[in-house]
Short mmCIF file of C-alpha atoms and ligand atoms in Angstrom, two decimals:
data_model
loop_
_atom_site.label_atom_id
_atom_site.label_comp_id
_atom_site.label_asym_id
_atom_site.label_seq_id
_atom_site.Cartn_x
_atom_site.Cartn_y
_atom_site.Cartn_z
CA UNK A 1 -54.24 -40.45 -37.95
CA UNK A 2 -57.84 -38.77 -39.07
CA UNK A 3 -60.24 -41.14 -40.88
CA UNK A 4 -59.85 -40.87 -45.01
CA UNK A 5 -62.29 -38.66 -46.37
CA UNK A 6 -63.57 -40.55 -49.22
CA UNK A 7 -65.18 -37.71 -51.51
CA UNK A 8 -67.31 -39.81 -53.24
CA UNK A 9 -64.12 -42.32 -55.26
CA UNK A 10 -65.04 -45.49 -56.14
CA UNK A 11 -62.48 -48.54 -56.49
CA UNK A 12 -62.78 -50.04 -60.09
CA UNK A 13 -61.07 -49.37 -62.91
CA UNK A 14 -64.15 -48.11 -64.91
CA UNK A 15 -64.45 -45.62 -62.48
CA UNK A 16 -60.74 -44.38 -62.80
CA UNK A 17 -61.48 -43.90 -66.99
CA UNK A 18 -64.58 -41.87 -66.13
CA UNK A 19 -62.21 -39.71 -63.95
CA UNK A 20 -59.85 -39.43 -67.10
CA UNK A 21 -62.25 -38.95 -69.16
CA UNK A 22 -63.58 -35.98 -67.63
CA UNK A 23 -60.23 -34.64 -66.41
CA UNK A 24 -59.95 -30.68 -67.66
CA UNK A 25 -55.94 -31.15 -68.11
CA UNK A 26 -56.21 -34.26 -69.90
CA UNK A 27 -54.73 -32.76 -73.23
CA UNK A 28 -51.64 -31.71 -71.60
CA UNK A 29 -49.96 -35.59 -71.16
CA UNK A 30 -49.88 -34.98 -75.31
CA UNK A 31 -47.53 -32.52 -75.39
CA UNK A 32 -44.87 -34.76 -73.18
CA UNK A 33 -42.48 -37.67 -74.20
CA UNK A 34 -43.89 -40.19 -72.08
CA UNK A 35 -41.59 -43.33 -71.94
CA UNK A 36 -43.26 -46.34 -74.15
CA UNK A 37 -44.87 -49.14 -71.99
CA UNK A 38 -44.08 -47.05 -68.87
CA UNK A 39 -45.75 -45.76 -66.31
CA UNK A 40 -43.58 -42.82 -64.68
CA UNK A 41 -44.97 -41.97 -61.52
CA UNK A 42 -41.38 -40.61 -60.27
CA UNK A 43 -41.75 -36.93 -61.09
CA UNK A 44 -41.12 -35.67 -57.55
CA UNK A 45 -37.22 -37.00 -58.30
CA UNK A 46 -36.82 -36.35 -62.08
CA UNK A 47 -40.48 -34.72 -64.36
CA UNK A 48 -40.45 -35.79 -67.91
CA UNK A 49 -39.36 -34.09 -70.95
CA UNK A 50 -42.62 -32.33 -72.62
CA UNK A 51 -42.56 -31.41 -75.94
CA UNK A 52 -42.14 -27.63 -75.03
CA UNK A 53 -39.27 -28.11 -73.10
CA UNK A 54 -37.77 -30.20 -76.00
CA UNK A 55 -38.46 -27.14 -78.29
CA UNK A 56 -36.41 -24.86 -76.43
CA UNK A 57 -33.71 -26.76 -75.89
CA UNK A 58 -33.29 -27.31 -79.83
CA UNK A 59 -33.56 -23.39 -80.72
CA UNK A 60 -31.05 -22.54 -78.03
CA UNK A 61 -28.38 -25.17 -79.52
CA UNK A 62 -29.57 -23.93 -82.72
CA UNK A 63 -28.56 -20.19 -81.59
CA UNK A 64 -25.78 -21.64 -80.33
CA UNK A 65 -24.70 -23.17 -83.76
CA UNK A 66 -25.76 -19.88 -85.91
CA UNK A 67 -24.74 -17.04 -83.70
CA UNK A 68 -21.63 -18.64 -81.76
CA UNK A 69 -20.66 -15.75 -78.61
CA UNK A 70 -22.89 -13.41 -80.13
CA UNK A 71 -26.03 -15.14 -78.81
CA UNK A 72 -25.36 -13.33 -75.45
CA UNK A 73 -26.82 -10.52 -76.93
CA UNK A 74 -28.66 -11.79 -80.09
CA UNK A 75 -30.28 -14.87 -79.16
CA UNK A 76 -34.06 -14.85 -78.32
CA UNK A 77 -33.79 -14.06 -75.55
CA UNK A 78 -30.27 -13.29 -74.85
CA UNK A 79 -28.39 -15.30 -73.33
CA UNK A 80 -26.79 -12.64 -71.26
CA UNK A 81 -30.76 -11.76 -69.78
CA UNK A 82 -31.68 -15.71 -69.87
CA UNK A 83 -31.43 -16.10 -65.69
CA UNK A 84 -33.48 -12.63 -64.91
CA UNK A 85 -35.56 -13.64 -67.72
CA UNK A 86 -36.38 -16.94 -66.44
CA UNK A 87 -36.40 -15.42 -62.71
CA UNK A 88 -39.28 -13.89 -63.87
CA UNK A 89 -41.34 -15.96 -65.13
CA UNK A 90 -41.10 -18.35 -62.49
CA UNK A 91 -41.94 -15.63 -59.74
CA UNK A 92 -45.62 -15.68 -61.37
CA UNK A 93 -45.83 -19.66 -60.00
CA UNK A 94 -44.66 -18.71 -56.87
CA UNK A 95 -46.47 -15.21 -56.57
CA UNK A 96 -43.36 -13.34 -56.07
CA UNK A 97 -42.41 -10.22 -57.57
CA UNK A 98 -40.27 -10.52 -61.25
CA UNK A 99 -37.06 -9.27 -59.55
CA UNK A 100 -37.09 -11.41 -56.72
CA UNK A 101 -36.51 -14.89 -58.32
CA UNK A 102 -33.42 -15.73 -60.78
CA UNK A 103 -32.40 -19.30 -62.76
CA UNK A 104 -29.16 -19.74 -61.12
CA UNK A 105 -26.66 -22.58 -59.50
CA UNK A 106 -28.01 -25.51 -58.47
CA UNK A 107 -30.12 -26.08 -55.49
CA UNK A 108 -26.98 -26.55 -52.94
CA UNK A 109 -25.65 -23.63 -54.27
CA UNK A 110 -27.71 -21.76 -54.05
CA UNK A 111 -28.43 -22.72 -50.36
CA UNK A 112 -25.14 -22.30 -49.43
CA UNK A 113 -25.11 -18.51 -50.88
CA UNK A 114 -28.13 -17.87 -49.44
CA UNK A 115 -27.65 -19.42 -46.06
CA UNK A 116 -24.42 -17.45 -45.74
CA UNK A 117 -26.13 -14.02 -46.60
CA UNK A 118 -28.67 -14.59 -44.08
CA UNK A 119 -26.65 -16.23 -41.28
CA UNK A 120 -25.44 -13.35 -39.24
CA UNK A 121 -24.28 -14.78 -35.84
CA UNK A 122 -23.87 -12.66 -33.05
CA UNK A 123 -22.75 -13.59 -29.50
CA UNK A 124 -24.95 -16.14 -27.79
CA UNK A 125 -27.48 -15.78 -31.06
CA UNK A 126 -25.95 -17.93 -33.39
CA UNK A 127 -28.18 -21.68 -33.43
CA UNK A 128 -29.67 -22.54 -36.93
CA UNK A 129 -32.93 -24.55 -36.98
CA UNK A 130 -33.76 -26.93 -39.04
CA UNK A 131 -35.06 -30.21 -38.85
CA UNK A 132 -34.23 -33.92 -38.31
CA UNK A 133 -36.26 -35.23 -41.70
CA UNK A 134 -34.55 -32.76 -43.81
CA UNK A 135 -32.94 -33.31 -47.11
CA UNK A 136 -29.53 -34.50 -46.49
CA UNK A 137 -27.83 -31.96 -48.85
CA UNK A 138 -29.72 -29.09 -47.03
CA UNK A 139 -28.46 -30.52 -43.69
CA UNK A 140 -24.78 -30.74 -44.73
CA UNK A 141 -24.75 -27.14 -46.62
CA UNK A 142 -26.38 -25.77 -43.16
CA UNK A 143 -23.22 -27.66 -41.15
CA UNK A 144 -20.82 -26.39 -43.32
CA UNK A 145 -21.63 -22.67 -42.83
CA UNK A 146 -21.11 -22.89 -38.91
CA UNK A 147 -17.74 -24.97 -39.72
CA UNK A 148 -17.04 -22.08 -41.95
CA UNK A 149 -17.11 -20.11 -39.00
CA UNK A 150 -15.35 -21.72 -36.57
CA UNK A 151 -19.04 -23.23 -34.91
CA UNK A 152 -19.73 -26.82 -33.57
CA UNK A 153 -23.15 -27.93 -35.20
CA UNK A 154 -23.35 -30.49 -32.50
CA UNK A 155 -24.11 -27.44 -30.32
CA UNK A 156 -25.32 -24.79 -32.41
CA UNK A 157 -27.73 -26.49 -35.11
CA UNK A 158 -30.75 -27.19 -33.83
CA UNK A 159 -32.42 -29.81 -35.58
CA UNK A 160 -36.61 -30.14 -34.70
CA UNK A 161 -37.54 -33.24 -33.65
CA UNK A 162 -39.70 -36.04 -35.10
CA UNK A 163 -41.89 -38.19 -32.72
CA UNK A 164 -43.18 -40.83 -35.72
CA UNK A 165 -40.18 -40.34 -38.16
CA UNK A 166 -42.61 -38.83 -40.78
CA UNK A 167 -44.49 -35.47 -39.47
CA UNK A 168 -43.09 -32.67 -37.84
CA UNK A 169 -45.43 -30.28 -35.89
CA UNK A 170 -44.78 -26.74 -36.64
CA UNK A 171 -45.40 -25.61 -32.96
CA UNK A 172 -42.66 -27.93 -32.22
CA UNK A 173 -40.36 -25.71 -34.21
CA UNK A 174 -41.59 -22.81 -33.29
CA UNK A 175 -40.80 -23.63 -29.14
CA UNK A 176 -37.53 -23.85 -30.67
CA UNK A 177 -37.22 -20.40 -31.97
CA UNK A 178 -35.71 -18.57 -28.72
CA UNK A 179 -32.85 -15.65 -28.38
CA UNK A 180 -30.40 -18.92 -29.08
CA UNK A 181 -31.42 -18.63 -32.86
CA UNK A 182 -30.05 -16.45 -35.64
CA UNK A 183 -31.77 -18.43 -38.57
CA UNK A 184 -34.50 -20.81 -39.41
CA UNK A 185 -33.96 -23.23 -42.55
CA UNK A 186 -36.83 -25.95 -43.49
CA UNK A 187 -38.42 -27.51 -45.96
CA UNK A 188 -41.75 -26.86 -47.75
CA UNK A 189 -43.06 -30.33 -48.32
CA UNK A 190 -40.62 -33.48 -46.58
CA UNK A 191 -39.08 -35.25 -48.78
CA UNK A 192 -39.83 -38.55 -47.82
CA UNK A 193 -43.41 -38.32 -45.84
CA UNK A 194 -44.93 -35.18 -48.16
CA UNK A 195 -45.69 -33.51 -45.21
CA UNK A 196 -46.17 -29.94 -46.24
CA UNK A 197 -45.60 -27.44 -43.40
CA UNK A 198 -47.49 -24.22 -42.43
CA UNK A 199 -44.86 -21.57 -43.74
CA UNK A 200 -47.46 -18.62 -42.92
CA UNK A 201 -47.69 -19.98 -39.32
CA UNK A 202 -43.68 -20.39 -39.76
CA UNK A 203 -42.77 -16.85 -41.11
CA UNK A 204 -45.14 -15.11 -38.45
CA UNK A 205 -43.49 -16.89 -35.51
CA UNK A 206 -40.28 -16.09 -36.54
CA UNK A 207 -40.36 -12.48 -37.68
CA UNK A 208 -42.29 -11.66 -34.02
CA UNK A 209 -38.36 -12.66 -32.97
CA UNK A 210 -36.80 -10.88 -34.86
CA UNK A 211 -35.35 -14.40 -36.93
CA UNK A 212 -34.69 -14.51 -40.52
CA UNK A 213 -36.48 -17.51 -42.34
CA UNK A 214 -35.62 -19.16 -45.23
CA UNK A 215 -37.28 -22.47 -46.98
CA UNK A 216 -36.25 -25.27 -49.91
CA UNK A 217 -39.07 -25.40 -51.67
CA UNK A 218 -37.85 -28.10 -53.62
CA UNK A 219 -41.05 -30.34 -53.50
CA UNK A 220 -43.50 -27.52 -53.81
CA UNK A 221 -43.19 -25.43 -56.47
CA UNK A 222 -45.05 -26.46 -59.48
CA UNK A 223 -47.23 -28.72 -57.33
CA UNK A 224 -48.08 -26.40 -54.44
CA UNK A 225 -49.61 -22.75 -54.70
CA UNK A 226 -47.50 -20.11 -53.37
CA UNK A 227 -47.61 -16.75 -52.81
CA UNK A 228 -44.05 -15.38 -51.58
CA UNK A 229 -45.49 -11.69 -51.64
CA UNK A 230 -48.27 -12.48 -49.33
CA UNK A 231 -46.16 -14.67 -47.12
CA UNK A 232 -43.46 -12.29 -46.67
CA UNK A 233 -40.38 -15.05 -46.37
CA UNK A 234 -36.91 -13.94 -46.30
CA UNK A 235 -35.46 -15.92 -48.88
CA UNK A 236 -35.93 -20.19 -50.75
CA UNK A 237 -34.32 -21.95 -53.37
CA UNK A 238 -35.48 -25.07 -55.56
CA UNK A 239 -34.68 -26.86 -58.02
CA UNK A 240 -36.93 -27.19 -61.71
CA UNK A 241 -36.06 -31.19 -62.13
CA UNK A 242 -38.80 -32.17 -60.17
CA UNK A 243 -42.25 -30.64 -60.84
CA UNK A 244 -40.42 -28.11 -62.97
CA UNK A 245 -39.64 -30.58 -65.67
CA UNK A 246 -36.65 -28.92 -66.28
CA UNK A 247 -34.20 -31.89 -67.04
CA UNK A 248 -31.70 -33.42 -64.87
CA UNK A 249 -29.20 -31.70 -63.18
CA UNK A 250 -30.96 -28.21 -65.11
CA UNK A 251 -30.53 -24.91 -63.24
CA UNK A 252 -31.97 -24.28 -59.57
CA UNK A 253 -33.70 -20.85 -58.52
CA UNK A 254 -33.57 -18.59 -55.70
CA UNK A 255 -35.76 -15.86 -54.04
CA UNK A 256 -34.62 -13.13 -52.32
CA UNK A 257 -37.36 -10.68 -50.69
CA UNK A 258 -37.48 -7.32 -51.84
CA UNK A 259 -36.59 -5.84 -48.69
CA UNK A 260 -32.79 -7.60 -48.21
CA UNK A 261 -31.27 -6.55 -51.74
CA UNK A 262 -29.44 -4.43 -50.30
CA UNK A 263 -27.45 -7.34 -48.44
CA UNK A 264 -24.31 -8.16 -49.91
CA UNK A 265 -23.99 -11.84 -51.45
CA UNK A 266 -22.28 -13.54 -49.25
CA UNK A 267 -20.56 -15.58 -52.19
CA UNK A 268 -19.82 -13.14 -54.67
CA UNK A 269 -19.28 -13.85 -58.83
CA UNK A 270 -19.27 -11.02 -61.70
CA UNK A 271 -22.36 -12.70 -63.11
CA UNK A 272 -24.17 -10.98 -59.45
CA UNK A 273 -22.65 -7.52 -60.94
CA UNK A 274 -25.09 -4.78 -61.79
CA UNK A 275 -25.78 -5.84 -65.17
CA UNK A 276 -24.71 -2.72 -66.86
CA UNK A 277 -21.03 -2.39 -65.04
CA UNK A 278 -20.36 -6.09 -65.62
CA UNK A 279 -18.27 -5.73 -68.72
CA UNK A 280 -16.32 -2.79 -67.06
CA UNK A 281 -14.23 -5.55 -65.66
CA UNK A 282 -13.70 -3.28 -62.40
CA UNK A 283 -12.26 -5.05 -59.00
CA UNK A 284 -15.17 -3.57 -56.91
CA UNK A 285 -18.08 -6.04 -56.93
CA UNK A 286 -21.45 -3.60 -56.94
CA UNK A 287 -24.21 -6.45 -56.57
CA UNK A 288 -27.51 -6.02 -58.76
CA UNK A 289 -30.11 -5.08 -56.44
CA UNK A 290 -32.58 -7.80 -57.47
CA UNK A 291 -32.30 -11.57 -57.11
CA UNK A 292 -30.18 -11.42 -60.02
CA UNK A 293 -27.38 -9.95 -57.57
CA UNK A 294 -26.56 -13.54 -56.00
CA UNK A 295 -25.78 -15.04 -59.44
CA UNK A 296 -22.39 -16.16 -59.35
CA UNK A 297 -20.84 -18.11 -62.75
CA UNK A 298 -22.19 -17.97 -66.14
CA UNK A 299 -25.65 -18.88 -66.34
CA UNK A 300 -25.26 -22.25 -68.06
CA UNK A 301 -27.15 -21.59 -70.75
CA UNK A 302 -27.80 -25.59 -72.14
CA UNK A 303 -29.64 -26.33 -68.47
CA UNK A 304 -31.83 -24.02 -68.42
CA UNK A 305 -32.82 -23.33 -72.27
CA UNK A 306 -35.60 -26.56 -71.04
CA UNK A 307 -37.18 -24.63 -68.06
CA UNK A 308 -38.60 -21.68 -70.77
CA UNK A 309 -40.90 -24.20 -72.27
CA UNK A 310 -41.83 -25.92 -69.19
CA UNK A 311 -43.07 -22.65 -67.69
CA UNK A 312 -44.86 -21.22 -70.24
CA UNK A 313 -46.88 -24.39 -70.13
CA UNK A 314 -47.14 -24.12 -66.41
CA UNK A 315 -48.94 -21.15 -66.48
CA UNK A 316 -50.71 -21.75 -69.40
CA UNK A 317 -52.48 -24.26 -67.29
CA UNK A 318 -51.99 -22.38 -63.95
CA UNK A 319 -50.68 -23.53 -60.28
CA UNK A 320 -54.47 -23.92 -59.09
CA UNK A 321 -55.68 -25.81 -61.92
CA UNK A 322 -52.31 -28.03 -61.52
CA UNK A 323 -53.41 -28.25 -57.79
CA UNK A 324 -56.55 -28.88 -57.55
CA UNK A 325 -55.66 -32.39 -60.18
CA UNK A 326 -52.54 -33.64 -57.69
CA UNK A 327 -55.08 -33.18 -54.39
CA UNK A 328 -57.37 -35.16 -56.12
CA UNK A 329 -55.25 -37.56 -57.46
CA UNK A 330 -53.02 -38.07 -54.01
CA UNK A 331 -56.73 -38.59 -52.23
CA UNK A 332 -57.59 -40.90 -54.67
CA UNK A 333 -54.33 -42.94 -54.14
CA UNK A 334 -54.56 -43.17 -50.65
CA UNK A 335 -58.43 -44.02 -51.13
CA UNK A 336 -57.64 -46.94 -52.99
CA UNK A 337 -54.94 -48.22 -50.65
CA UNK A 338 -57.04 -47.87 -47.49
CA UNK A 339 -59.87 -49.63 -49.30
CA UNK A 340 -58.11 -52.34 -51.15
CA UNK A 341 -54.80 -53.36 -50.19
CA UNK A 342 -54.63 -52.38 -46.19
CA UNK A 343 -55.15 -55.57 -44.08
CA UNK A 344 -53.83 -58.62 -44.34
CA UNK A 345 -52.17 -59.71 -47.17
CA UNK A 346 -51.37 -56.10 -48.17
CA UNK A 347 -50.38 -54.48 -45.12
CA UNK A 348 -49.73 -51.23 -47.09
CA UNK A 349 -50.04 -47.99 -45.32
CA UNK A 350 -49.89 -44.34 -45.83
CA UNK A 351 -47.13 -42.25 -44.26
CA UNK A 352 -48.51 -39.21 -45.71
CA UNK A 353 -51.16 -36.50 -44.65
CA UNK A 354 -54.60 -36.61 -45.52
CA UNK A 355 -55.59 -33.62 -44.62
CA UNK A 356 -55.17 -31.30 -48.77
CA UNK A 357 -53.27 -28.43 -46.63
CA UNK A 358 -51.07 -30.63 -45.20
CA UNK A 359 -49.87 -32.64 -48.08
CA UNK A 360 -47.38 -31.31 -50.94
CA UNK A 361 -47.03 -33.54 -54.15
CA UNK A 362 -46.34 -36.92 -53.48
CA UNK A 363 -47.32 -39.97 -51.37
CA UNK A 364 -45.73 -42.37 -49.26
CA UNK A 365 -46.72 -45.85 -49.30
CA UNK A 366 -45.28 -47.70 -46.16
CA UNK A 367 -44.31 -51.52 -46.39
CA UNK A 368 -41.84 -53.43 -44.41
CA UNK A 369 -40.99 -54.66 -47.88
CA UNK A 370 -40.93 -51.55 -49.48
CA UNK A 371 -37.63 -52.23 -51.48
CA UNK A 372 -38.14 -55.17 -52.82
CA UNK A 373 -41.75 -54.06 -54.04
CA UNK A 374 -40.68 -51.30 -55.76
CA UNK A 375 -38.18 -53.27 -57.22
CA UNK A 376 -40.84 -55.55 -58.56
CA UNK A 377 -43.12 -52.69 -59.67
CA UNK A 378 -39.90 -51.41 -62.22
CA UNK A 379 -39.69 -54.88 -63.75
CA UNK A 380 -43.70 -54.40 -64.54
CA UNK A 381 -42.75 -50.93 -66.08
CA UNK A 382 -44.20 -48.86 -63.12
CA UNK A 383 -41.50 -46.42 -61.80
CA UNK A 384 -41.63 -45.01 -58.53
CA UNK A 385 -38.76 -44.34 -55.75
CA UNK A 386 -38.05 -46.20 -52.48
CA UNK A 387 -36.44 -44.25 -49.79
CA UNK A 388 -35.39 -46.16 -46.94
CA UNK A 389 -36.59 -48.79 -44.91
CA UNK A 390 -40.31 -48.63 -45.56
CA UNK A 391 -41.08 -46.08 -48.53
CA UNK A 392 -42.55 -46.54 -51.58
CA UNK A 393 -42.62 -42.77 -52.76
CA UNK A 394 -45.09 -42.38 -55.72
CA UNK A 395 -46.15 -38.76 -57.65
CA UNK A 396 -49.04 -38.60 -59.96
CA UNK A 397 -48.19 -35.71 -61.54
CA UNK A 398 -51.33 -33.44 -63.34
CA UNK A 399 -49.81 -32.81 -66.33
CA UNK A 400 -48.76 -35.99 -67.68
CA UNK A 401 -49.97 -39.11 -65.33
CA UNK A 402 -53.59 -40.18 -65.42
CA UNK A 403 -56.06 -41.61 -63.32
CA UNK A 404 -56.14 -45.33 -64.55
CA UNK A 405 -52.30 -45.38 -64.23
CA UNK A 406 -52.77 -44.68 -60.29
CA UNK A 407 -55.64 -47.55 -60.89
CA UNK A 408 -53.03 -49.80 -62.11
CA UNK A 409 -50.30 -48.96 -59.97
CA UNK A 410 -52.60 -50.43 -57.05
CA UNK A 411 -53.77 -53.26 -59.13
CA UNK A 412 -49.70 -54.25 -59.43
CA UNK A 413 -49.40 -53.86 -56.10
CA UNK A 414 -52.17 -56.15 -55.14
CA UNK A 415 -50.75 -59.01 -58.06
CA UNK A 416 -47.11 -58.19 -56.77
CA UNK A 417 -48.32 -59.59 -52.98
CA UNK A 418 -50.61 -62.12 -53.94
CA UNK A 419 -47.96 -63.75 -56.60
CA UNK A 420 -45.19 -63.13 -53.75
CA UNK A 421 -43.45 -61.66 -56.99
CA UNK A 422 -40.79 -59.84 -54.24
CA UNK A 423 -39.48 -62.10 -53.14
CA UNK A 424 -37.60 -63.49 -55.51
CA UNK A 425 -35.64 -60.28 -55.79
CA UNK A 426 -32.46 -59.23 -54.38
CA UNK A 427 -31.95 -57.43 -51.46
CA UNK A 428 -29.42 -55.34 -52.66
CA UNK A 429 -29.73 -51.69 -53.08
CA UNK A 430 -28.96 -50.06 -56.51
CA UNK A 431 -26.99 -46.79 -56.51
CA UNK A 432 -30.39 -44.36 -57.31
CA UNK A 433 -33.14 -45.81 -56.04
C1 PLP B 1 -34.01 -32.36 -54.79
C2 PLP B 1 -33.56 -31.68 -53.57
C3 PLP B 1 -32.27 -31.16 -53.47
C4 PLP B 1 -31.29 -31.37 -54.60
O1 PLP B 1 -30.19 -30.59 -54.51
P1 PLP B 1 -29.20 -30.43 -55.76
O2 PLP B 1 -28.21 -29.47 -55.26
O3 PLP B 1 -30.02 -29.96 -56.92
O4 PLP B 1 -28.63 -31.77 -56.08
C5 PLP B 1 -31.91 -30.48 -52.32
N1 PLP B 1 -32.79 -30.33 -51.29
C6 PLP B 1 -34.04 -30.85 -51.36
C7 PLP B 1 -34.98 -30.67 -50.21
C8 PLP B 1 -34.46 -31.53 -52.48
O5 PLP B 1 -35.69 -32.03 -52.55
#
C-alpha cells in the first residue's frame, strides 16, 4: 500500500476542535437527533434521524389522520405522485435525469426486478459478473435469476476475484468481460473494505462489448458524487438507510437509463402502469416509460414520507460540499491510526484505500481482535460495526459526526488496548453486529 499522505493533520485533540471549529457544515449536526452520550459513527449501516426527516414523517401521518384514502390525491404531495416525486429529487444527488430514478421496493427488490429486465441470456452468452466481496443479498438475488432460468451459477456466475480479500482491481473484471457474459453486476463502494471502484472505466469496457452494466450503489450515494448522465450506466439501485438517513427498513431507489424504458419490467405490478390508465383496472399491463414503470406494489407511503426531508437537506448542503468533509474526515482517521496506534501495542491497520478516488464513505480498521474491540468501544458509547474476522467498520458522516468524535474514537481505542479492556468480553457474536 502507498505511503499516507498526511495533508498537513496534526494528532491532538486541540487540533481536532480547531478542525470543528472551522468546519463549513458544522450547523447541520443541529438539525439531527443525535443519541445522548453517544457517539454514532455507524451511518454506513443505519444514518440518524434529523430533524427534517422527523418533520415529514409527522405531516404525512398527520395527512394520513385528516384526509384518510383521499391523501392519494390531496396530500402534499400526493401520495399517489410520492415515488416519482421522490425519484426526482434524488436524481439531482446522483446527476441523473428526474424520470430516471423512483422511491420504490427495497434494495433486493429492486435488484431482482432490475437484474431480470437486463439479464437477457442467449446461447453460449449467458455468465453474470460480479464479484467475490459483494454484498451477500446482491450475490443471492444474482443466483436466483439463473435458477429462475434453469442455469447453474456454479458455471455461469462469474464472480471477480480478490487477491488480499479487500480490493478488487477493475482490470481484473474487465479480463473477465468476454462473449461468455450477458451482464455485469457490482458494487460502487465494498461493503466491508470501502473500496470504491472506477464505474467510468467499468461502463466503457463493457459497452465496447456490447454488455449491459448495472451497479448497487448502496454505499455511495449521499457520500459519493455521481453523475449517472455523464456516466451513461444501464441501470443501480440503493437503499436511503445508510447515507440517505431515511430510517430503517425505508424505501430503496432505482435508476433506469433513459434509453431502456422501453424494456418491459421484468416483474410487473399496476403501481409500474402508465400513471393515467392505472385506475382503468385493464388486464394489459402498459409500463410508464420512466423509472416509475418498474414500480410494483403500493408505494408504502410511512417509509418513505422520512427520505423528503432528508433530501431537501442533502442538497441544501450539496454532494460536493458533503464530499469534500467525509475525504477529509476518512484521511484524517486513517492519519491518526497510522501515527498513533499502528505498532506494537496497537497493531491497528487500515484495510481501506488512501488514495480520495478510490475510497467511498467509510473505513476499515483491521485488528485480529476486531470483535471484541468493537464490543468494548459500544460499552464506552462509541458505535461502530464489526464485520468479520478483522473489521472494525467506522463512518464519520459530514452532516452529523465531528472531528473530535473521530479524535476520541482513537483515543478509546488506544485506552481499550492499553487497559486490555477486550478481553474480558465474550466471544460470542450478537445477531447485528
Ligand atoms: C445495505 C445493502 C443492501 C441491503 O439490502 P436490503 O434489501 O435493503 O436489505 C444490499 N446490498 C448492498 C450492497 C448493501 O450495502
Amino acid at each position: 500500500m502507498c505511503a499516507v499522505k498526511s495533508i498537513g493533520f496534526e494528532t491532538g485533540e486541540k487540533y481536532a476542535r480547531e478542525l470543528d471549529l472551522s468546519d463549513p457544515l458544522r450547523k447541520y449536526r443541529e438539525r439531527f437527533h443525535t443519541p445522548r452520550s453517544m457517539i454514532y459513527l455507524d451511518g454506513n449501516s443505519l444514518g440518524l434521524l434529523s430533524k427534517d426527516a422527523h418533520a415529514s414523517i409527522l405531516r404525512v401521518v398527520n395527512e394520513w389522520k385528516t384526509l384518510g384514502i383521499r391523501g392519494w390525491l390531496e396530500a402534499q404531495p400526493p401520495w399517489f405522485y410520492l415515488a416519482e416525486n421522490l425519484g426526482s429529487t434524488c436524481a439531482k444527488l446522483v446527476g441523473a435525469k428526474p424520470d430516471e430514478v423512483v422511491a420504490t421496493g427495497t434494495t433486493t427488490i429492486n435488484i431482482h426486478s432490475l437484474v431480470n429486465t437486463f439479464y437477457r441470456p442467449c446461447g453460449s452468452r449467458r455468465g453474470i459478473i460480479a464479484d467475490e466481496l459483494d454484498f451477500p443479498s446482491d450475490i443471492y438475488a444474482l443466483k436466483s435469476a439463473l435458477e429462475l432460468r434453469g442455469l447453474d451459477p456454479d458455471i455461469d456466475l462469474i464472480l471477480t476475484p480478490s487477491k488480499d480479500g479487500r480490493f478488487l482491481e477493475e482490470s481484473e473484471i474487465v479480463e473477465l468481460m468476454d462473449e461468455r457474459v450477458a451482464l455485469i453486476f457490482l458494487p460502487s463502494v465494498l461493503y466491508r473494505s470501502g473500496q470504491l471502484l472506477n464505474m467510468q472505466y467499468l461502463v466503457e469496457e463493457a459497452h465496447s462489448r456490447g454488455i449491459p452494466i448495472g451497479f448497487d450503489c448502496c454505499h455511495s450515494v449521499g457520500i459519493v458524487e455521481h453523475h449517472f448522465d455523464k456516466l451513461d450506466l444501464d441501470f443501480a439501485v440503493w437503499c436511503s438507510y445508510k447515507y440517505l438517513n431515511g430510517g430503517p427498513g425505508s424505501t430503496a431507489f432505482l435508476y433506469v437509463n433513459r434509453k431502456h424504458f422501453d424494456q418491459k419490467p421484468a416483474i410487473a405490478g399496476w403501481f409500474g402502469c402508465v400513471k393515467d390508465k392505472q385506475f382503468d383496472m385493464s388486464l394489459e399491463f402498459q409500463h410508464s416509460k420512466s423509472a416509475g414503470g418498474w414500480q410494483i406494489s403500493s408505494p408504502a407511503i410511512l417509509s418513505s414520507a422520512p427520505i423528503e426531508g432528508s433530501l431537501k437537506m442533502i442538497l441544501e448542503v450539496g454532494m460536493e460540499e458533503i464530499r469534500r468533509k467525509s475525504l477529509k474526515m476518512t484521511s484524517y482517521l486513517t492519519f491518526l491510526i497510522d501515527e498513533l496506534l499502528s505498532q506494537y501495542p496497537y497493531n491497528f491497520s487500515i484495510g481501506t484505500p488512501r488514495e480520495d478516488h478510490r475510497r467511498g464513505g467509510h473505513v476499515a480498521i483491521e485488528h485480529k481482535e476486531a470483535m471484541r474491540i468493537s464490543a468494548a468501544l459500544r460499552t464506552r458509547g462509541i458505535i461502530p460495526d464489526h464485520r468479520r474476522p478483522n473489521i472494525i467498520r467506522v463512518a464519520p458522516v459530514p452532516l452529523y459526526n465531528t472531528y473530535s468524535e473521530v479524535r476520541q474514537l482513537i483515543q478509546s481505542l488506544k485506552e481499550i488496548i492499553e487497559g486490555e479492556e477486550y478481553r474480558g468480553l465474550s466471544r460470542n457474536r450478537k445477531m447485528i453486529s
